[in-house]
Coordinates of C-alpha atoms (C1' of nucleotides) in Angstrom, one line a residue:
Chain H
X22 CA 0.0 0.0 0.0
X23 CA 1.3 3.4 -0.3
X24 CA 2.3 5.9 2.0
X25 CA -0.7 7.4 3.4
X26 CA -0.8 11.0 3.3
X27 CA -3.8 12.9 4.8
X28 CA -5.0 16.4 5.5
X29 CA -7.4 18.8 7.2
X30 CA -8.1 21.7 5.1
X31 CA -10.5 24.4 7.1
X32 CA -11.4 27.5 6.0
X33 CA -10.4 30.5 8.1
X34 CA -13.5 32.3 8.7
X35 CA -13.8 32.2 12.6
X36 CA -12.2 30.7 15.5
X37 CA -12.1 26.5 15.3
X38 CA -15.2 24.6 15.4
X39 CA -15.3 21.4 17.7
X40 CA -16.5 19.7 14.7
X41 CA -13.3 20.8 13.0
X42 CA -11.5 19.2 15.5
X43 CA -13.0 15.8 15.4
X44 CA -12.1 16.3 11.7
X45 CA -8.9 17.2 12.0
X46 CA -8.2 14.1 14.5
X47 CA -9.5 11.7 12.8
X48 CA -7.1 12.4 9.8
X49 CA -4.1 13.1 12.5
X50 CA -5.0 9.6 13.9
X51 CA -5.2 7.7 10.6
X52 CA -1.5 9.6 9.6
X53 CA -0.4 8.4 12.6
X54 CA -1.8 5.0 13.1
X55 CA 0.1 4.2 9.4
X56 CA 3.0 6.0 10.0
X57 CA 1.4 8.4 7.4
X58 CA 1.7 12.7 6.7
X59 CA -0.9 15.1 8.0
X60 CA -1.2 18.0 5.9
X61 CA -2.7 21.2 7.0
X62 CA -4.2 23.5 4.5
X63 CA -6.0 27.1 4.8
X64 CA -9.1 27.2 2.2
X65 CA -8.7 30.9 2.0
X66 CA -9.7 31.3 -1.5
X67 CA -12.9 33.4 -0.2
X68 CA -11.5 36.8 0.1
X69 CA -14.5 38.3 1.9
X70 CA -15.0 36.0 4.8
X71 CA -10.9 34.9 5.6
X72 CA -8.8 36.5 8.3
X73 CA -5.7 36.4 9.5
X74 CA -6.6 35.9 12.7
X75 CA -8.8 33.0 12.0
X76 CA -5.8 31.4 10.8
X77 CA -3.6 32.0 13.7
X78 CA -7.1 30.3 16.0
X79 CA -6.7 27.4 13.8
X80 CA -3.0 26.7 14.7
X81 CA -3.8 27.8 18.1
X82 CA -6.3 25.6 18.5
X83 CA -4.6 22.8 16.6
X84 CA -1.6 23.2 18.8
X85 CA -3.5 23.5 22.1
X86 CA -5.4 19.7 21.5
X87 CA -1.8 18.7 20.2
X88 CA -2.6 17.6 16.2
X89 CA 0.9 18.5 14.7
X90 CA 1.3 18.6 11.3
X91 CA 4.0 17.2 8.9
X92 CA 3.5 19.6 5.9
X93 CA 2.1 22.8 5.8
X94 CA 0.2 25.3 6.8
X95 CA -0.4 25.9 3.1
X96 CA -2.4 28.5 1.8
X97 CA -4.4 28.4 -1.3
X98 CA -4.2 32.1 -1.7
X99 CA -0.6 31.1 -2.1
X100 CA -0.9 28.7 -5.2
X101 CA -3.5 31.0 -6.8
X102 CA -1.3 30.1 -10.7
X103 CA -1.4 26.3 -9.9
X104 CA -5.4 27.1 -9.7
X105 CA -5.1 29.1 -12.5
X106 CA -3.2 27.2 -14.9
X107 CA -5.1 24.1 -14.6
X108 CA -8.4 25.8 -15.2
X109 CA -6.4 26.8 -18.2
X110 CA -5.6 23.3 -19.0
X111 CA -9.3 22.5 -18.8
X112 CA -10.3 25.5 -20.9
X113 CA -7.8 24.3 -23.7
X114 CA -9.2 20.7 -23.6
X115 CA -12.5 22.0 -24.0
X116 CA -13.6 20.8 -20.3
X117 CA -14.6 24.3 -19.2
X118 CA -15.9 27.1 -21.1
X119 CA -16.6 31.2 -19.8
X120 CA -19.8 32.0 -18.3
X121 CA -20.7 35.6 -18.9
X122 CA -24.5 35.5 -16.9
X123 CA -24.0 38.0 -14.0
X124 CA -24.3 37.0 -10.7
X125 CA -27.6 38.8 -10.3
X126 CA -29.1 37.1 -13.4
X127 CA -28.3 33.7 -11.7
X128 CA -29.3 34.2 -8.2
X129 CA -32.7 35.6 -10.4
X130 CA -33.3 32.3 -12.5
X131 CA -32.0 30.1 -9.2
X132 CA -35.1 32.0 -7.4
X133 CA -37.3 31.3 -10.3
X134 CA -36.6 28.2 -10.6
X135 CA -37.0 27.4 -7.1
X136 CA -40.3 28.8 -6.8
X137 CA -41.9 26.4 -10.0
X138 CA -40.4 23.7 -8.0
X139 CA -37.7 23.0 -10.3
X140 CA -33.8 22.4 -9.0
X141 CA -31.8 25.1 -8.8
X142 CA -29.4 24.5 -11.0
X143 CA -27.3 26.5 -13.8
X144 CA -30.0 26.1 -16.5
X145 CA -26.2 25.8 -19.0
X146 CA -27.4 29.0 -21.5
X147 CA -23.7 29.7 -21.7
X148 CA -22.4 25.8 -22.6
X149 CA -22.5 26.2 -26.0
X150 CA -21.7 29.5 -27.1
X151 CA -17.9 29.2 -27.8
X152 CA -16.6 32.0 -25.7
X153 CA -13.2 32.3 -26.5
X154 CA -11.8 36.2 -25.2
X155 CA -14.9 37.1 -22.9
X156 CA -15.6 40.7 -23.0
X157 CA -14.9 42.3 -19.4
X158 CA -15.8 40.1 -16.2
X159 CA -16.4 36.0 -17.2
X160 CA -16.4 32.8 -14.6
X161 CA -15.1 29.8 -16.1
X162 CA -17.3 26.4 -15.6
X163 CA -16.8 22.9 -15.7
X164 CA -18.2 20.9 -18.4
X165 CA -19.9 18.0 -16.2
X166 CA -21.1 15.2 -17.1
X167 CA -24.4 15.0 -18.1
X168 CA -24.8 10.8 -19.0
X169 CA -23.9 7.7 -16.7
X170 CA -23.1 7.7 -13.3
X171 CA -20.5 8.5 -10.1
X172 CA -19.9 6.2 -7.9
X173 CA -17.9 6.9 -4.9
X174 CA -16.9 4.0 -2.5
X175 CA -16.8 5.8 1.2
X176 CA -14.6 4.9 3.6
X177 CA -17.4 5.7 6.0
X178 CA -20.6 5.3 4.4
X179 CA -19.6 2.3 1.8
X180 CA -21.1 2.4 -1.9
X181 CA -22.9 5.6 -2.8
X182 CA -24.0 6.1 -6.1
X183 CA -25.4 9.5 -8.0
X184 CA -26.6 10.1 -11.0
X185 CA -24.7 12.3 -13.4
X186 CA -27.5 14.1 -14.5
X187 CA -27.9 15.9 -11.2
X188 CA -24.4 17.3 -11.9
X189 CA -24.4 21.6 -12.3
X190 CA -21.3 22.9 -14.6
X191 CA -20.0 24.5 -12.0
X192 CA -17.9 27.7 -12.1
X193 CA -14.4 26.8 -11.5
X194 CA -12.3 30.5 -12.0
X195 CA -14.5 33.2 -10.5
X196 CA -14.6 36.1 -12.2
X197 CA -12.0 38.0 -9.9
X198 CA -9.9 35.3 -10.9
X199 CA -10.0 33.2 -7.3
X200 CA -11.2 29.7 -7.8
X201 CA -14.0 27.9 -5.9
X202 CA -13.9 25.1 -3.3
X203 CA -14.5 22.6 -5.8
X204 CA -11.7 23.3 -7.9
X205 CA -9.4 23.9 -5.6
X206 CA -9.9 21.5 -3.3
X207 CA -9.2 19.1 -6.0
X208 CA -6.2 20.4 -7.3
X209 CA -4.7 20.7 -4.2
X210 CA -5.5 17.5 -2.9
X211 CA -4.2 16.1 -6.5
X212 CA -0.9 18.0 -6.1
X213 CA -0.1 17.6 -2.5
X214 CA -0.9 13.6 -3.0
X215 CA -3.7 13.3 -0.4
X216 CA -5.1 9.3 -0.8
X217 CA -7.9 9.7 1.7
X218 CA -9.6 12.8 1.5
X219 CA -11.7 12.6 5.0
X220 CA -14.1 15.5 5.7
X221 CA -17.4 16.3 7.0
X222 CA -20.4 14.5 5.6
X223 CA -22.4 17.5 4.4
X224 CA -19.2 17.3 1.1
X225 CA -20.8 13.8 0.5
X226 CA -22.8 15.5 -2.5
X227 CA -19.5 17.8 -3.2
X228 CA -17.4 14.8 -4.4
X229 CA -19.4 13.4 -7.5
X230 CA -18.7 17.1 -8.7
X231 CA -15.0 16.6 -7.7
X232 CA -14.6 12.9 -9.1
X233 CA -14.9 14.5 -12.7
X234 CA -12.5 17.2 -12.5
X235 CA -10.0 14.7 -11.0
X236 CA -10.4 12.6 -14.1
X237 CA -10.6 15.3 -16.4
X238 CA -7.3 16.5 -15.1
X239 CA -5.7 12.8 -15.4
X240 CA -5.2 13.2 -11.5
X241 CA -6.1 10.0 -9.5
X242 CA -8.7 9.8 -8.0
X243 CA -8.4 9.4 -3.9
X244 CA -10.8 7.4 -1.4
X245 CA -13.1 9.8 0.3
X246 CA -14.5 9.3 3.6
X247 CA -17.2 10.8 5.4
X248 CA -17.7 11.6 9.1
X249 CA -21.2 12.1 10.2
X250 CA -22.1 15.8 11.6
X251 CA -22.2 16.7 15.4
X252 CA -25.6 17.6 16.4
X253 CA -27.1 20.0 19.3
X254 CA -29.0 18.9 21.6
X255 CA -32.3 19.5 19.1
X256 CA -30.7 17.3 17.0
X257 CA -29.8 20.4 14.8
X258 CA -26.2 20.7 13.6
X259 CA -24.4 22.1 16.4
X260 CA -24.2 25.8 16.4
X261 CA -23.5 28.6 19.3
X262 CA -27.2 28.3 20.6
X263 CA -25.9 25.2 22.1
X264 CA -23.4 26.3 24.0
X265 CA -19.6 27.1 23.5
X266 CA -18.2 25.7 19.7
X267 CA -14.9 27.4 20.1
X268 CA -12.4 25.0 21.0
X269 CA -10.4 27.5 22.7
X270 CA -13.6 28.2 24.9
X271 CA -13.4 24.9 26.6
X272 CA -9.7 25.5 27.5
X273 CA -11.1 29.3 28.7
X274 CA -13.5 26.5 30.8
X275 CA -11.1 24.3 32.4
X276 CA -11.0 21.1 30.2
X277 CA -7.7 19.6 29.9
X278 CA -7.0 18.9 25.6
X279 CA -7.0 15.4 26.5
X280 CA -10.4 14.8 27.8
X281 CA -11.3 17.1 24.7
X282 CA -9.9 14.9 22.3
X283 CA -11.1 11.6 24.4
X284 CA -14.8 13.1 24.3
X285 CA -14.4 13.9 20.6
X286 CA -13.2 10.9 19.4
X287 CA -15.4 8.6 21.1
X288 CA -18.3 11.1 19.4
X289 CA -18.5 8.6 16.6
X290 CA -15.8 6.2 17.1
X291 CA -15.8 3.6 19.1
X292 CA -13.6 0.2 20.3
X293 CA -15.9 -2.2 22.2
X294 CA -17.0 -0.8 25.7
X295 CA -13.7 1.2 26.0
X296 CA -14.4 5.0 27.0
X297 CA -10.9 6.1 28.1
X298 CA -8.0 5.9 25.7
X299 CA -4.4 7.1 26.1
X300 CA -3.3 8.6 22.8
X301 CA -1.2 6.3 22.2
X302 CA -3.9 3.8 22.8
X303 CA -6.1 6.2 20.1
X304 CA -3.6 6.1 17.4
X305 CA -2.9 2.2 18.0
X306 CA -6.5 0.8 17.6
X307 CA -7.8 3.7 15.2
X308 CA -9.7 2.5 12.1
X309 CA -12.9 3.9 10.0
X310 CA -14.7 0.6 10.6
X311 CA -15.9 1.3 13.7
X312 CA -17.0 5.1 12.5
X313 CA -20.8 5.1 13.2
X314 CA -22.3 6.4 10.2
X315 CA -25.4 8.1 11.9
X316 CA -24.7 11.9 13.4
X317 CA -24.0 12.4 17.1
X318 CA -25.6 14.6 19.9
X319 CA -23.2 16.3 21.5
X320 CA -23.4 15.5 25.4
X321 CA -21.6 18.1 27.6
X322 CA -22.8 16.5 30.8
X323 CA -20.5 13.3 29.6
X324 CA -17.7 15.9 28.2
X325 CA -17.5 17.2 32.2
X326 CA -17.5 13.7 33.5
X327 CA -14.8 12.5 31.2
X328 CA -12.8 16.2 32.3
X329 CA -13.1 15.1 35.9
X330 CA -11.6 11.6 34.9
X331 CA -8.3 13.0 33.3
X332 CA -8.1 15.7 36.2
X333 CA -8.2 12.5 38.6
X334 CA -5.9 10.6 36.9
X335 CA -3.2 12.9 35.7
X336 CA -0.2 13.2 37.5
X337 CA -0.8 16.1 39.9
X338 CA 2.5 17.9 38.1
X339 CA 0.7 18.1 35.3
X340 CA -2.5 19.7 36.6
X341 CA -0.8 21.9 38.3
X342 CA 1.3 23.0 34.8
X343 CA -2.1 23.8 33.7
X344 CA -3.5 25.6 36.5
X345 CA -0.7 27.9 37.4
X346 CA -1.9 30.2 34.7
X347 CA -5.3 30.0 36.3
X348 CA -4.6 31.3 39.3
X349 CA -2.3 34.2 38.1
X350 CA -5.6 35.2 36.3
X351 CA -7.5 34.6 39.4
X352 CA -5.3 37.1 41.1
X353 CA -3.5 34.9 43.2
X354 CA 0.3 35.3 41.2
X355 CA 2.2 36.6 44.3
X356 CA 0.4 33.5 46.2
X357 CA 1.6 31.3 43.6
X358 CA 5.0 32.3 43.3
X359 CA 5.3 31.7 47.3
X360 CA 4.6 28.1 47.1
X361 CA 6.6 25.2 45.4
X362 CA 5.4 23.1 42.6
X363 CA 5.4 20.1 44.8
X364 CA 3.4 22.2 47.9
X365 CA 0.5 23.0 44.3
X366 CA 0.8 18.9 43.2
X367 CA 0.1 18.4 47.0
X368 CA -2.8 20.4 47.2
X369 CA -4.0 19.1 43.6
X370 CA -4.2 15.5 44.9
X371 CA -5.8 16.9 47.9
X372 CA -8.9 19.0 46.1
X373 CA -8.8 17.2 42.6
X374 CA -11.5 14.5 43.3
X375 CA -14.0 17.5 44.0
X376 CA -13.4 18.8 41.2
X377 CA -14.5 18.8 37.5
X378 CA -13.0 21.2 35.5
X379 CA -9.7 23.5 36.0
X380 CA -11.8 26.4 36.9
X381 CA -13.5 24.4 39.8
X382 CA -10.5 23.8 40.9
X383 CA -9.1 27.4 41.3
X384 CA -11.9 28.3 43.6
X385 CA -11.1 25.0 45.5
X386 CA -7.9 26.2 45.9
X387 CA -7.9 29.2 46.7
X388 CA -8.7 29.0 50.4
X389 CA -5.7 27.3 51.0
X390 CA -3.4 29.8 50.0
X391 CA -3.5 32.0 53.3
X392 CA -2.4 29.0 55.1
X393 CA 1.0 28.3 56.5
X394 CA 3.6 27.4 53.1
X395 CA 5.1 24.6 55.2
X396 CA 2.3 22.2 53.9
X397 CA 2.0 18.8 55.3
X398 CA -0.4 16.4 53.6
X399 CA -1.3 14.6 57.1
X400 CA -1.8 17.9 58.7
X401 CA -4.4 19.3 55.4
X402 CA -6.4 16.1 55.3
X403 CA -7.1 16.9 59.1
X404 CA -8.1 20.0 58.3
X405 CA -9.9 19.9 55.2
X406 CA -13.6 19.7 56.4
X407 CA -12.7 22.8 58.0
X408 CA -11.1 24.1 54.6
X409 CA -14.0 22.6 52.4
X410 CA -17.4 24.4 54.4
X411 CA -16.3 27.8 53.5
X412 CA -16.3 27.2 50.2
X413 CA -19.4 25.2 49.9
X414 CA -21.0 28.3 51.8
X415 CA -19.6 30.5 48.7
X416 CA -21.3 28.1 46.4
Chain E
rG23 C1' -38.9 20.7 -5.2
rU24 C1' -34.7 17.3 -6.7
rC25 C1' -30.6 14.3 -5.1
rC26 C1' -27.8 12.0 -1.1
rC27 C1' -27.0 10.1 3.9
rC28 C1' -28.9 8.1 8.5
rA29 C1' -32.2 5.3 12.2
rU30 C1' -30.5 0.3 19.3
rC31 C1' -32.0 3.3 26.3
rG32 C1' -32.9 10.9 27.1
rU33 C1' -27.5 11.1 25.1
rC34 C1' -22.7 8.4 23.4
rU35 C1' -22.5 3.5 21.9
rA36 C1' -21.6 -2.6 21.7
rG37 C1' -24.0 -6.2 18.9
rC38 C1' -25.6 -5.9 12.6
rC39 C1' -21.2 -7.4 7.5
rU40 C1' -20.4 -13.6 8.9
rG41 C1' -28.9 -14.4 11.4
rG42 C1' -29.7 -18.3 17.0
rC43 C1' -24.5 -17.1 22.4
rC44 C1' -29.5 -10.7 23.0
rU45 C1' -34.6 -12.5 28.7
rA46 C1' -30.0 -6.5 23.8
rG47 C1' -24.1 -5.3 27.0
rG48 C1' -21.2 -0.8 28.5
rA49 C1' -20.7 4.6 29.4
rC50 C1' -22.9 9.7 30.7
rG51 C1' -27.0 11.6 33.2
rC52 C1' -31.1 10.4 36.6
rC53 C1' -33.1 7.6 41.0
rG54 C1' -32.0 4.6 45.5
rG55 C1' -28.4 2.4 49.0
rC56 C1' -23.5 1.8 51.4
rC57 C1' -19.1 4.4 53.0
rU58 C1' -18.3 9.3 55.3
rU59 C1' -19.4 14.2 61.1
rU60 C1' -21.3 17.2 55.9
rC61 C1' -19.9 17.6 50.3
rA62 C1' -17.2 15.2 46.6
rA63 C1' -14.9 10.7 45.2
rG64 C1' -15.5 5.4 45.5
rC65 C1' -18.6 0.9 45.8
rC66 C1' -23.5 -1.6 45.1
rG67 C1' -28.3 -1.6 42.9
rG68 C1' -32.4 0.5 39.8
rC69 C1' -35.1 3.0 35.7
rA70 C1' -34.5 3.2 30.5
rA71 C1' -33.9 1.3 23.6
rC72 C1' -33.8 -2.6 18.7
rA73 C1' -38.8 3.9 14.7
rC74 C1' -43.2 1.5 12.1
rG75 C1' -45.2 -2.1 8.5
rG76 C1' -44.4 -6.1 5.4
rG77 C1' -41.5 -10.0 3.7
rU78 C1' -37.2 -14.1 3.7
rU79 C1' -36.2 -18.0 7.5
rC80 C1' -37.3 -23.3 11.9
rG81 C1' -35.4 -18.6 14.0
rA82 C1' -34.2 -11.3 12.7
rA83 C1' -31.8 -5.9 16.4
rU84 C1' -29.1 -8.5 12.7
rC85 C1' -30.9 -10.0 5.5
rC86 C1' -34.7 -7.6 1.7
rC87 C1' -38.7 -4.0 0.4
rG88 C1' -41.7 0.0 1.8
rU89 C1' -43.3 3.9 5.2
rU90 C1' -42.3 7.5 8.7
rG91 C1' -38.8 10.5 11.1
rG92 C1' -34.1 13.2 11.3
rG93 C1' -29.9 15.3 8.8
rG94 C1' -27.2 17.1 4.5
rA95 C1' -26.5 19.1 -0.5
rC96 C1' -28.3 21.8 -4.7
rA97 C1' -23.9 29.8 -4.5
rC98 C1' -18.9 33.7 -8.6
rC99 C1' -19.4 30.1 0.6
rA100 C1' -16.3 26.3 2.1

RNA sequence: GUCCCCAUCGUCUAGCCUGGCCUAGGACGCCGGCCUUUCAAGCCGGCAACACGGGUUCGAAUCCCGUUGGGGACACCA
């Protein structure tokens, strides 16, 4: 078999999604599991919507739940003549052809033909007209495939087969010269030698629109996979309305990237009646056979549970790496800086079964910090009924 | 509207491919008990599901068809 080579490719319109994550991992843990290369790629082709500081969330967050990366971060805004030259390449064969209908016109006849009930699709009036120097602003479309039919074997969701007919020429080159998601995405994944192209299931219809381009570029074509969406609550794809999306937010909250990536991968994944997993564990018994096809509900309540677990179980040192920064925040630096490590892993092993997320723990700890520095376990546990009703009064 | 995907406890899931071991297992949450001077943790126990309807079969959660329900896609967004 060859090398596996993977990526995650999000697009850098707002902080990173916990959906992106799973994404991301999944890939990461494939790479991994087969000794593989995890690509990362910014989709910033969408001049409007991309920031700069949406890219430096993404590698935030990507570094704070510890996905590295072997190649990259590439960005598509830097391979804008690859994009460009390959439309060309289609032009020339006669697999694409200039559009000169105006946005306006085609959000019109879309509207239209949504209203008779008809699909929405590019009714094609440009297909035939042999545009060879458009006059002023023209997109360039794909010549689909109107006859037979796609079939892409998912890694995820097995055999799916679409008819060819429901294909749209879809534009390609936009007529600011940027090219679309489709395009790109195919190129790039052609170029950079991606064999399993693993992304969220709502680019299930997106790839018998890719499938042809591959072909008509001569590129092979690469298994596709499919993870199922994450789901609120109301069974609606998981939006802000249900609570923090940001990965970043649930560090801001006190989960530990372990438990995050624990949670997340056992959000569709599973191995038996296992619910904890080292990483190393993760990246040993990893495979998309035991992908569940159907979407999940995400379940905070079991997100907290599994957060108290890896604050329970870590070594104390390393809580106390992580909530260091906590307490400066909380005000307490100078109190901090007075105690040793080993007095904080003390008082860690001391508070930590109380308490479910970093946060909780700060406030658990912070009673104990006007106490004498010459901390003695025996001498704490004695004490800590006294230490503990306090607090519960504050709560 | 058209196309595509999905369907086991409230939720995450095991089992389904290779029908009988399933009076359907585990986990979260919930309820009760034990432990504890109180809380938490821990331990023990309980409630709770094969969406529905037809087939196939000696036998179906497991295979087939249909229905219903949920989700996704149909942009010069990704």
């Amino acid at each position: 078999m060859t090398q596996v080579r993977v990526r995650f490719a999000p697009s850098p319109t707002g902080f990173l999604h916990i959906g992106g994550v799973r994404t991301a991992l999944f890939n990461w843990l494939y790479a991994r599991r087969h000794h593989g290369t995890f690509v990362l790629r910014i989709e910033d082709t969408d001049q409007s919507r991309s920031t700069d500081q949406s890219i430096q969330a993404i590698l935030e967050g990507m570094n704070w739940v510890g996905l590295d990366w072997d190649e990259g971060p590439f960005r598509q805004t830097d391979r804008m003549d690859l994009y460009r030259d390959h439309a060309m390449k289609l032009f020339n064969m006669g697999r694409a052809y200039w559009c000169v209908c105006k946005p306006e016109e085609l959000e019109a006849r879309r509207k239209e033909a949504e209203a008779k009930g008809l699909s929405p699709r590019y009714d094609g009036r440009c297909r035939n007209l042999g545009i060879t120097n458009p006059p002023g602003e023209a997109a360039l479309r794909f010549r689909a495939p109107q006859e037979g039919h796609t079939v892409v074997d998912d890694l995820i969701k097995g055999k799916v087969v679409f008819d060819n007919n429901v294909l749209d020429d879809l534009i390609i080159l936009r007529s600011n010269g940027y090219p679309t998601y489709n395009f790109s995405v195919v190129v790039d994944d052609a170029l950079m030698g991606i064999t399993h192209v693993v992304r969220g299931d709502d680019h299930l219809t997106n790839t018998p629109r890719q499938v042809p381009i591959f072909e008509a570029l001569g590129f092979p074509i690469p298994r596709f996979g499919h993870l199922p969406m994450i789901l609120g609550s109301d069974k609606a794809r998981l939006s802000k309305r249900h609570g923090a999306t940001s990965i970043m937010a649930y560090k801001e909250m006190g989960y530990l990237p372990e438990a995050m990536v624990n949670y997340l991968v056992r959000l569709g994944w599973s191995y038996g009646d296992q619910e904890l997993f080292t990483r190393e564990e993760l990246i040993e018994k990893f495979s998309w056979d035991h992908v569940q096809k159907s979407a999940a509900v995400f379940n905070p309540d079991k997100l907290l549970w599994m957060n108290a677990e890896y604050i329970k179980t870590s070594p104390p040192q390393r809580i106390v790496r992580e909530l260091i920064p906590l307490l400066v925040r909380a005000g307490l630096e100078e109190d901090v800086r007075s105690v040793s490590e080993e007095w904080l892993a003390q008082l860690v092993v001391l508070v930590r079964e109380r308490t479910k997320t970093l946060t909780d723990m700060v406030t658990w700890v912070t009673p104990y910090f006007g106490w004498d520095v010459s901390f003695d376990k025996d001498a704490a546990k004695k004490n800590l009924t006294a230490a503990i009703a306090p607090v519960l009064a504050k709560l």
